[in-house]
Short mmCIF file of C-alpha atoms in Angstrom, two decimals:
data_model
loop_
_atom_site.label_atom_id
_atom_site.label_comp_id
_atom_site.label_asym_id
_atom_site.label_seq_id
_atom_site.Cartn_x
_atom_site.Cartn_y
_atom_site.Cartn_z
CA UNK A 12 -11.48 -6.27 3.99
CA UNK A 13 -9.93 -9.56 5.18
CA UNK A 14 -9.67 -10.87 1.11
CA UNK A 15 -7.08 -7.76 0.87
CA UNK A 16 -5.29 -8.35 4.43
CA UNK A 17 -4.41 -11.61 2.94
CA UNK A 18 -3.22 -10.41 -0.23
CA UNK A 19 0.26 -11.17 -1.05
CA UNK A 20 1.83 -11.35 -4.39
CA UNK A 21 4.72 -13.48 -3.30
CA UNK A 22 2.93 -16.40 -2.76
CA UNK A 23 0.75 -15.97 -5.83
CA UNK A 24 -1.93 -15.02 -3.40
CA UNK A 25 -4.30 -12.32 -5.39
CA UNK A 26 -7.86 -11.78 -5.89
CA UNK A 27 -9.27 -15.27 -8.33
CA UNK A 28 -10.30 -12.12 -10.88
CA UNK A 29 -7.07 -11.37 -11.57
CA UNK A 30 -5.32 -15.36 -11.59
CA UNK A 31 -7.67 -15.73 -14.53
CA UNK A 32 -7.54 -12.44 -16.08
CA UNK A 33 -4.44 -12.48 -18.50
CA UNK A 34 -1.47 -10.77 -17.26
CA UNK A 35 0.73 -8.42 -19.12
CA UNK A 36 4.48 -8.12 -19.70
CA UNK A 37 5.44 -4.23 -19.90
CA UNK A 38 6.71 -5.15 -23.26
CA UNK A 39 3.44 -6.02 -24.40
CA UNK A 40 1.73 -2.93 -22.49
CA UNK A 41 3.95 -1.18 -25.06
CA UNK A 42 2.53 -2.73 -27.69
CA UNK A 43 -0.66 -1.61 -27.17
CA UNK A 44 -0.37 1.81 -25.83
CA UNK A 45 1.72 2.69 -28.79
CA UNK A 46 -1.31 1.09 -31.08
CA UNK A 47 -3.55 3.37 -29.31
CA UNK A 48 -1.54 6.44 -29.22
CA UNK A 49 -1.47 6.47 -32.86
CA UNK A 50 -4.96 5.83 -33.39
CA UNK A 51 -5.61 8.89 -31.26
CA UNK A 52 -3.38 10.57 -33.50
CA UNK A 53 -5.41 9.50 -35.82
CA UNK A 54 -8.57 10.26 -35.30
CA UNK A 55 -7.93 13.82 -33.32
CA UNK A 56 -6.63 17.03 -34.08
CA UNK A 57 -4.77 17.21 -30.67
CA UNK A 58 -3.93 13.98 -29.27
CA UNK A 59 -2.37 15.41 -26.26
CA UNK A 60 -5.99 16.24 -24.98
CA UNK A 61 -7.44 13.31 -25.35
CA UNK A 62 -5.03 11.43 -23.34
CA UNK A 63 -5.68 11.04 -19.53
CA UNK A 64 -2.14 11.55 -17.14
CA UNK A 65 -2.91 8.14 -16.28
CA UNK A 66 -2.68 6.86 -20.11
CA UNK A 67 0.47 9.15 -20.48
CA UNK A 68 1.94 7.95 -17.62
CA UNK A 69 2.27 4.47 -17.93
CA UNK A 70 3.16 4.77 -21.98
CA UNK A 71 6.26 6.60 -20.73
CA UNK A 72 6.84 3.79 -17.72
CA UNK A 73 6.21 0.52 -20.21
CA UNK A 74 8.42 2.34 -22.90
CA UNK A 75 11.53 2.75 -20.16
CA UNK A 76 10.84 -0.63 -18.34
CA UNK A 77 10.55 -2.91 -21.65
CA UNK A 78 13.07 -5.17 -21.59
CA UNK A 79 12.00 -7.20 -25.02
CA UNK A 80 12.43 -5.14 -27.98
CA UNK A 81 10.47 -7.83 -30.26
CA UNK A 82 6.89 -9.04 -30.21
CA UNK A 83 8.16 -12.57 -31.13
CA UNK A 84 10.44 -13.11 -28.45
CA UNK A 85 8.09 -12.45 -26.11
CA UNK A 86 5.63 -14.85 -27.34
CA UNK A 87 8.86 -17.34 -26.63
CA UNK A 88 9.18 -16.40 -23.52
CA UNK A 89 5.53 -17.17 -22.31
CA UNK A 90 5.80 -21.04 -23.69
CA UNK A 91 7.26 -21.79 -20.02
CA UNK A 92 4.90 -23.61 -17.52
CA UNK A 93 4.66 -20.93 -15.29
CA UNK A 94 1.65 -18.80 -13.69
CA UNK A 95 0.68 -16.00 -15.72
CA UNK A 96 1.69 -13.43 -12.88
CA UNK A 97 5.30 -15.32 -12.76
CA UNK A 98 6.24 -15.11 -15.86
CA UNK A 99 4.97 -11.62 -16.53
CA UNK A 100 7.30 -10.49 -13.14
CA UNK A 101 10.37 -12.62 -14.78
CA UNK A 102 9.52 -11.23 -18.16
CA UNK A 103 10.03 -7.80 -16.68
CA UNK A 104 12.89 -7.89 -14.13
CA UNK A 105 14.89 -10.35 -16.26
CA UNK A 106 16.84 -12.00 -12.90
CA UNK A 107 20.31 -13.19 -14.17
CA UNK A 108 21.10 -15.58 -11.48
CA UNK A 109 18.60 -18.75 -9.69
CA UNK A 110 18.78 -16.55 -6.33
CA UNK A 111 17.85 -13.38 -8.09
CA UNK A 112 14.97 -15.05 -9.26
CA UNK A 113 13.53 -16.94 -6.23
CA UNK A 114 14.15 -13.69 -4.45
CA UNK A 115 11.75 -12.37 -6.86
CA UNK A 116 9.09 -14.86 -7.39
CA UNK A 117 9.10 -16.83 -4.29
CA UNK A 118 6.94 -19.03 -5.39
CA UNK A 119 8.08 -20.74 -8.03
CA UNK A 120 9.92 -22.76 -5.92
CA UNK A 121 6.83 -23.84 -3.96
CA UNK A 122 5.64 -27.24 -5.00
CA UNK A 123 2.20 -27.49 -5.20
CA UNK A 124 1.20 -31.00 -3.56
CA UNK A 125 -2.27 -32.06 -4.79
CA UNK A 126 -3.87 -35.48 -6.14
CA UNK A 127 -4.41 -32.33 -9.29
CA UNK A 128 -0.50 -32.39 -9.37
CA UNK A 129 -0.24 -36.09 -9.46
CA UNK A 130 -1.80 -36.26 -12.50
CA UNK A 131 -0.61 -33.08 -14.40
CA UNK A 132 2.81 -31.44 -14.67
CA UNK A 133 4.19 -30.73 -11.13
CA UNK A 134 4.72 -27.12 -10.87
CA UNK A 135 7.83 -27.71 -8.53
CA UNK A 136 11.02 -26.59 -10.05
CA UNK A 137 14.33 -26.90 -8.85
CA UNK A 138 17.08 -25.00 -9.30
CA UNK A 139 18.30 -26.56 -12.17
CA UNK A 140 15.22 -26.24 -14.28
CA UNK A 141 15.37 -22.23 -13.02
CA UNK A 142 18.42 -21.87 -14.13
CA UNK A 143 18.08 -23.57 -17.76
CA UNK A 144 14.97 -21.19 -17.89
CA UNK A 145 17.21 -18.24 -17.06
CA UNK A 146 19.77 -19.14 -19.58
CA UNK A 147 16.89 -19.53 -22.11
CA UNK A 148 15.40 -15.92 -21.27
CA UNK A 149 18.13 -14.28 -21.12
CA UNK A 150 19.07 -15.70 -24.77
CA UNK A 151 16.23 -14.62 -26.48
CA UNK A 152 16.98 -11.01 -24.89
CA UNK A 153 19.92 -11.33 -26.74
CA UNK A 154 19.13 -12.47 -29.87
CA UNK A 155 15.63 -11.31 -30.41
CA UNK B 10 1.02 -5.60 -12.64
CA UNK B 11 -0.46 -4.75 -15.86
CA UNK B 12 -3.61 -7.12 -16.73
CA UNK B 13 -5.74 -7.38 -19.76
CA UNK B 14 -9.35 -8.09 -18.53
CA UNK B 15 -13.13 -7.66 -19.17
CA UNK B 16 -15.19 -5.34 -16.95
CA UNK B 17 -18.36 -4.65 -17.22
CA UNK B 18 -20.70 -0.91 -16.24
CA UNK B 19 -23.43 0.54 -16.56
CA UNK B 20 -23.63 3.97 -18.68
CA UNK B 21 -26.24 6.29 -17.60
CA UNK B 22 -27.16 7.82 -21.28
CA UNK B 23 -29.83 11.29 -21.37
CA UNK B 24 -32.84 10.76 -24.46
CA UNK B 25 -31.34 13.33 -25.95
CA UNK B 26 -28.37 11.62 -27.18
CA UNK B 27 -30.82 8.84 -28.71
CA UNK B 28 -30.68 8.30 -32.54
CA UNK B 29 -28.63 7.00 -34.47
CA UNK B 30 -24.85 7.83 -32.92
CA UNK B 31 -26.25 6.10 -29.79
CA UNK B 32 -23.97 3.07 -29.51
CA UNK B 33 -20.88 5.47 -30.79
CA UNK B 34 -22.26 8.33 -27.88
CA UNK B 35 -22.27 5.46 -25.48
CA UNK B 36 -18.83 4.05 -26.28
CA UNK B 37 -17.40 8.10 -26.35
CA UNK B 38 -18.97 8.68 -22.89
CA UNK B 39 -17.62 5.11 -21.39
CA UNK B 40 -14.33 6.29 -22.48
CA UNK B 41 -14.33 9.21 -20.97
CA UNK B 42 -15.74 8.40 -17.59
CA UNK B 43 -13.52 5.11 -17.12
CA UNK B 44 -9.99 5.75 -18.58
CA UNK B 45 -7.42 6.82 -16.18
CA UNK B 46 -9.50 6.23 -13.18
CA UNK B 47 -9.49 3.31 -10.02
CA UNK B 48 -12.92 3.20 -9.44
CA UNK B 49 -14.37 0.81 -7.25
CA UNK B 50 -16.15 -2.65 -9.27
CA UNK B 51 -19.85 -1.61 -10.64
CA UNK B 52 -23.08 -3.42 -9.69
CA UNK B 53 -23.92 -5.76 -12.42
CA UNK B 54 -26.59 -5.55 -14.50
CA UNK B 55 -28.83 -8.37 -13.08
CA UNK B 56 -28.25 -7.35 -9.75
CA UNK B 57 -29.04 -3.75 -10.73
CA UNK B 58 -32.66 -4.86 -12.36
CA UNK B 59 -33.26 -7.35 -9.14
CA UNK B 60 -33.00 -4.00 -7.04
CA UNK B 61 -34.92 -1.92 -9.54
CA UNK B 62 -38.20 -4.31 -8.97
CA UNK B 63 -37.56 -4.35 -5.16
CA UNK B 64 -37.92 -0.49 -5.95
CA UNK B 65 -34.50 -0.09 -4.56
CA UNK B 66 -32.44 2.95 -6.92
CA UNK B 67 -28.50 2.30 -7.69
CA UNK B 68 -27.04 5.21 -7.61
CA UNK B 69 -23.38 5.58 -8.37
CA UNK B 70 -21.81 8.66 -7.05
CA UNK B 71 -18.48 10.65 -8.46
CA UNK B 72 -16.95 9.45 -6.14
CA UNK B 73 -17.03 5.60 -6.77
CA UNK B 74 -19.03 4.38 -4.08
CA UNK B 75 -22.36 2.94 -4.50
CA UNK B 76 -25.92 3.95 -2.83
CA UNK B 77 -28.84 2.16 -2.80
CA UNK B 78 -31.86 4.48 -2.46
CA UNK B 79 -35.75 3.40 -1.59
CA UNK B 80 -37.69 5.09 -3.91
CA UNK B 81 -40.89 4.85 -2.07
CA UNK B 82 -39.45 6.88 1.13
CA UNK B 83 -36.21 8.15 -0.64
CA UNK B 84 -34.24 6.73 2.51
CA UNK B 85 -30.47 5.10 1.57
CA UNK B 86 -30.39 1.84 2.65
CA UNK B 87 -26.61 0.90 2.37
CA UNK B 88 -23.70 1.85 0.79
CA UNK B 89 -22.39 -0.92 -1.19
CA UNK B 90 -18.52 -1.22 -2.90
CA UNK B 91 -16.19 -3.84 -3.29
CA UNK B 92 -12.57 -4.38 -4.79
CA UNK B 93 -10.81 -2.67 -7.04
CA UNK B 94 -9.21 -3.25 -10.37
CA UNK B 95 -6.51 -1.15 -10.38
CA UNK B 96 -6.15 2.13 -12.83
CA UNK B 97 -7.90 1.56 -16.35
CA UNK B 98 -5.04 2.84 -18.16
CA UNK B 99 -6.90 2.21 -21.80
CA UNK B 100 -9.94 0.91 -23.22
CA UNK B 101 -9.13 -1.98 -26.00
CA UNK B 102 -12.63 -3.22 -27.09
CA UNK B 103 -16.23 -3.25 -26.56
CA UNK B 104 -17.70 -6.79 -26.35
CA UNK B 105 -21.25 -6.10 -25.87
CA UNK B 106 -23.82 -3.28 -25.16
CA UNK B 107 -26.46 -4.78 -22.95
CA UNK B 108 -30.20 -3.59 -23.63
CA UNK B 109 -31.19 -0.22 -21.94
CA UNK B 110 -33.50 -0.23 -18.94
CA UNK B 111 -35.60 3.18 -18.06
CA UNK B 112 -35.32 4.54 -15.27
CA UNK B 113 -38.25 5.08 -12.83
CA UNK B 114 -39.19 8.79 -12.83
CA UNK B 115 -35.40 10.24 -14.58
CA UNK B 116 -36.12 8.93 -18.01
CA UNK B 117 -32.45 8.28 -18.54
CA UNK B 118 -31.54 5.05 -20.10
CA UNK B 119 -29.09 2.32 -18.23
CA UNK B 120 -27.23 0.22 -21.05
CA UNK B 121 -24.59 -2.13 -19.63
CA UNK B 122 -21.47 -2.11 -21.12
CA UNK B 123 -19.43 -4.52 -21.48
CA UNK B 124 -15.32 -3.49 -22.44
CA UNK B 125 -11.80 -4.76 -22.38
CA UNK B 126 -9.17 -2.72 -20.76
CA UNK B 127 -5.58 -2.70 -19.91
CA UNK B 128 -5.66 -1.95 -15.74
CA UNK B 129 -2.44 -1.63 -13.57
CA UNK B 130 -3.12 -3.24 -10.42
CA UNK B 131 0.19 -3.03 -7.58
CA UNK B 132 -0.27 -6.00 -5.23
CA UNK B 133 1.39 -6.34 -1.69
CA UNK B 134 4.55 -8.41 -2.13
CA UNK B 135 4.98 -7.49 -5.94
CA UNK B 136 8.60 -6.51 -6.75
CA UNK B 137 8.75 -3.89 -9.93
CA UNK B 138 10.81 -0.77 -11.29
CA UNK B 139 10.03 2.79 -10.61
CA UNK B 140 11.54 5.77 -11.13
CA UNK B 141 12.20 8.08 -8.54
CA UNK B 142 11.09 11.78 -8.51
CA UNK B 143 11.41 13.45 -5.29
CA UNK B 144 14.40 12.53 -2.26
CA UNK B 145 13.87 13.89 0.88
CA UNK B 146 15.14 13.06 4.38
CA UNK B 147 11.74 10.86 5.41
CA UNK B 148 12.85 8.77 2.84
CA UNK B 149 11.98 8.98 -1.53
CA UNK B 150 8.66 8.79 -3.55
CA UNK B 151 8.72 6.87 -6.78
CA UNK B 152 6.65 6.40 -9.80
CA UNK B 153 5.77 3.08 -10.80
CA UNK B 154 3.53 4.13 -14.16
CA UNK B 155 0.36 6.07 -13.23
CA UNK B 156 1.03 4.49 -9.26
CA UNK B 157 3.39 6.84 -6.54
CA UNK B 158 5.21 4.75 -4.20
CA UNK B 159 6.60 6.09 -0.90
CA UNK B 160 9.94 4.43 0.30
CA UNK B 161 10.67 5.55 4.01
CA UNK B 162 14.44 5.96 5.17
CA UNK B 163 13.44 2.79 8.05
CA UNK B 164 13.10 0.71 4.54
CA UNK B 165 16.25 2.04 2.63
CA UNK B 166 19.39 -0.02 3.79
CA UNK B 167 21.58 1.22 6.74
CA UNK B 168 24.60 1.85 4.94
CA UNK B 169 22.78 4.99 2.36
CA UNK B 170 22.64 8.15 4.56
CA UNK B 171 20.57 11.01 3.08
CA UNK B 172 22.71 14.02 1.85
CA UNK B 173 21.07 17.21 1.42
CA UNK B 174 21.74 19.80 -1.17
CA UNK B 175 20.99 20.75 -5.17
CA UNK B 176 20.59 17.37 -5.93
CA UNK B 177 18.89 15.60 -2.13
CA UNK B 178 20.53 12.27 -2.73
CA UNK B 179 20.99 8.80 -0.74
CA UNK B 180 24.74 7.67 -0.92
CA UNK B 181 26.52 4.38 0.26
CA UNK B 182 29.60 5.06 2.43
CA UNK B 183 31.36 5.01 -0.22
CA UNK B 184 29.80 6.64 -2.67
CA UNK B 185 29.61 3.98 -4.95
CA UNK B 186 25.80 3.80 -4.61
CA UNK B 187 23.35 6.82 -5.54
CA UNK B 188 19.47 7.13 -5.24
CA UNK B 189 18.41 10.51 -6.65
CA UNK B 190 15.56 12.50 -9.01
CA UNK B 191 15.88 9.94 -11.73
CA UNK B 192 16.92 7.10 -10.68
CA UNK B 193 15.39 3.78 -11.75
CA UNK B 194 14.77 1.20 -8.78
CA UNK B 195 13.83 -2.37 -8.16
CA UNK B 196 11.49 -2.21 -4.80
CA UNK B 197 9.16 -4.20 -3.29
CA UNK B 198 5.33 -3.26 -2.34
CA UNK B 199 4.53 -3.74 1.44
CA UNK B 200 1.44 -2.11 1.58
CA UNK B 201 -1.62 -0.24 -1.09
CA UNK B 202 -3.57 2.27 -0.29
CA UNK B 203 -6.72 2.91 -2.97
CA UNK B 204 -9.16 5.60 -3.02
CA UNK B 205 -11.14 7.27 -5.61
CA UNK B 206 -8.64 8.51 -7.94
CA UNK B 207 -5.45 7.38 -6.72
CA UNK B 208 -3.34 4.33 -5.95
CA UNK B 209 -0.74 4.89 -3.00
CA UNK B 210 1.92 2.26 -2.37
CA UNK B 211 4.29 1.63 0.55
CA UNK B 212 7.80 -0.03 -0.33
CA UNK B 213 11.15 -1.33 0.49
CA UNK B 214 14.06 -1.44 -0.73
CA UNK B 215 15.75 -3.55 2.33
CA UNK B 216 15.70 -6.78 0.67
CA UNK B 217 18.00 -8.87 -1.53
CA UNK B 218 18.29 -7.96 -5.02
CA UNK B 219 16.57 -4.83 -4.41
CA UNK B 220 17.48 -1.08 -5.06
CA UNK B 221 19.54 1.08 -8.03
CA UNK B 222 19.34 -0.77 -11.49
CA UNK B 223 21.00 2.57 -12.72
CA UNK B 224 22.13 5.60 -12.77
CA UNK B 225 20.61 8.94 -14.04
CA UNK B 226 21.82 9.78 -16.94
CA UNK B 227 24.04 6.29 -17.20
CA UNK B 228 21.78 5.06 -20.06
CA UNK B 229 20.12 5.90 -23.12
#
């Protein structure tokens, strides 16, 4: 399909379904994997049954990959004025420097140029605002 | 990427399940025939009951694609699929189970369903962590959570040559660098591949800020 030739996550180009679909951080993933892992637990004799490989597989990947520890700090982390997709991929990879993370979300750096930008927020941010946001992540990994 | 979103299906139910577990039998059944699987977006419900009156049948088949069937001269008429969502790794919530429509000659009941999930959804161009599980000369395979990615040796940097042995390995020069059974990477998706019940990914490692976050072994 041409839609999926197109796709390309770099420049925030993915299927509308998924821009307005809320995004998850592996952190939160966690969260509620865990939530229903216990529930199975719960409710069946043999919880290792019940689960598919799919199910079992990404509990073990979210639980490696999380790189916020506390529920809280994560809700700090998605105040930023980001796209959903962004922030989950900065949430996850944690860049330390602004190169690391243009390198991994181009397209933050992409101003968006609309009469729609004029009169909200522009979404252009320059290196210094990247780096403050850096600094900020990167303290509430710390401190959480 | 991991998203949270709401999909909706219809669950083909048999009369004998009717009573009063029906909306618990329904939610059992959903569970079992959609977690852990990438199947291809359902026909809604209104477009399902526009085809019913036409005397068109929607059949879904086990393996994810979509038939519609004349039930006057039992012909197919197209097969019909679109998108994907991804793997539904878990089901969070029911939000609504739509009212059943009969079926024309089965006497199965259609209720549509519809559920949040959790799917995981690898786009071309995303840049995540996986963990590698097999090294061979061609190049390594990695698991990014229920998704396999395939790295090819033309994608792995020049300087990491393959060595061969107990432990098949890729090694910098100077051995300061090590990809083997274990370790985690940062790579980047070039290309998805989606069929029935798997997700297939092509990546690189070639780029900046790419490659070995750790060792095996290095951390807890």
């Amino acid at each position: 399909m041409s839609a999926e030739e197109e796709e390309n996550a770099a420049e925030l180009k993915i299927p509308d379904e998924f821009l307005k679909a809320k995004c998850l951080m592996n952190c939160e993933v966690s969260l509620i994997l865990e939530h229903k892992y216990e529930q199975l637990q719960q409710m069946a004799d043999d919880p290792m049954n019940q689960m598919s490989q799919v199910f079992e597989k990404s509990l073990q990947y979210v639980k490696r990959f999380s790189r916020y520890k506390n529920p809280d700090a994560v809700r700090q982390v998605r105040e930023y004025q980001l796209a959903e997709f962004e922030l989950c991929v900065l949430g996850n990879l944690c860049p330390e420097t602004v190169e690391e993370a243009i390198a991994m979300v181009p397209s933050i750096k992409v101003p968006i140029i609309s009469i729609a930008a004029l009169y909200t927020r522009g979404r252009a941010h320059d290196d210094e605002a990247i780096e403050k946001m850096l600094n900020d992540l990167s303290l509430i990994k710390k401190f959480e | 990427m991991f998203f949270h979103m709401v999909l909706e299906r219809n669950m083909q139910l048999h009369p004998r399940h009717f009573g009063r577990d029906l909306r618990d039998k329904l939610v059992t059944k959903l569970m079992k025939d959609v977690e852990g699987t990438c199947r291809l977006l359902n026909c809604d419900s209104t477009l399902m009951f526009f085809f019913n009156f036409l005397g068109i049948d929607v059949i879904e088949r086990e393996d994810s694609t979509i038939h519609l069937l004349c039930v006057y001269c039992t012909c197919y008429l197209c097969y019909y699929g679109s998108g994907h969502h991804g793997f539904v790794v878990a089901i969070t919530g029911i939000d609504n189970v739509g009212k059943g429509l009969i079926r024309d000659g089965t006497g199965f009941v259609t209720f549509p369903v519809k559920y949040q999930c959790v799917v995981f959804r690898p786009f071309k161009g995303e840049i995540l962590e996986a963990v590698v599980t097999m090294v061979n000369k061609m190049g390594f395979f990695a698991e990014a959570g229920p998704v396999q990615v395939f790295v090819s040796n033309h994608l792995i940097p020049d300087d990491m040559e393959f060595q061969a042995g107990d432990i098949p390995n890729y090694t910098t020069y100077d051995g300061s660098v090590k990809i083997q059974k274990e370790s985690e990477v940062r790579l980047k998706i070039i290309g998805t591949r989606v069929d029935a019940t798997e997700i297939f990914c092509i990546g690189t490692i070639k780029d900046d800020f790419l490659g070995v976050i750790s060792d095996p072994g290095a951390n807890s």
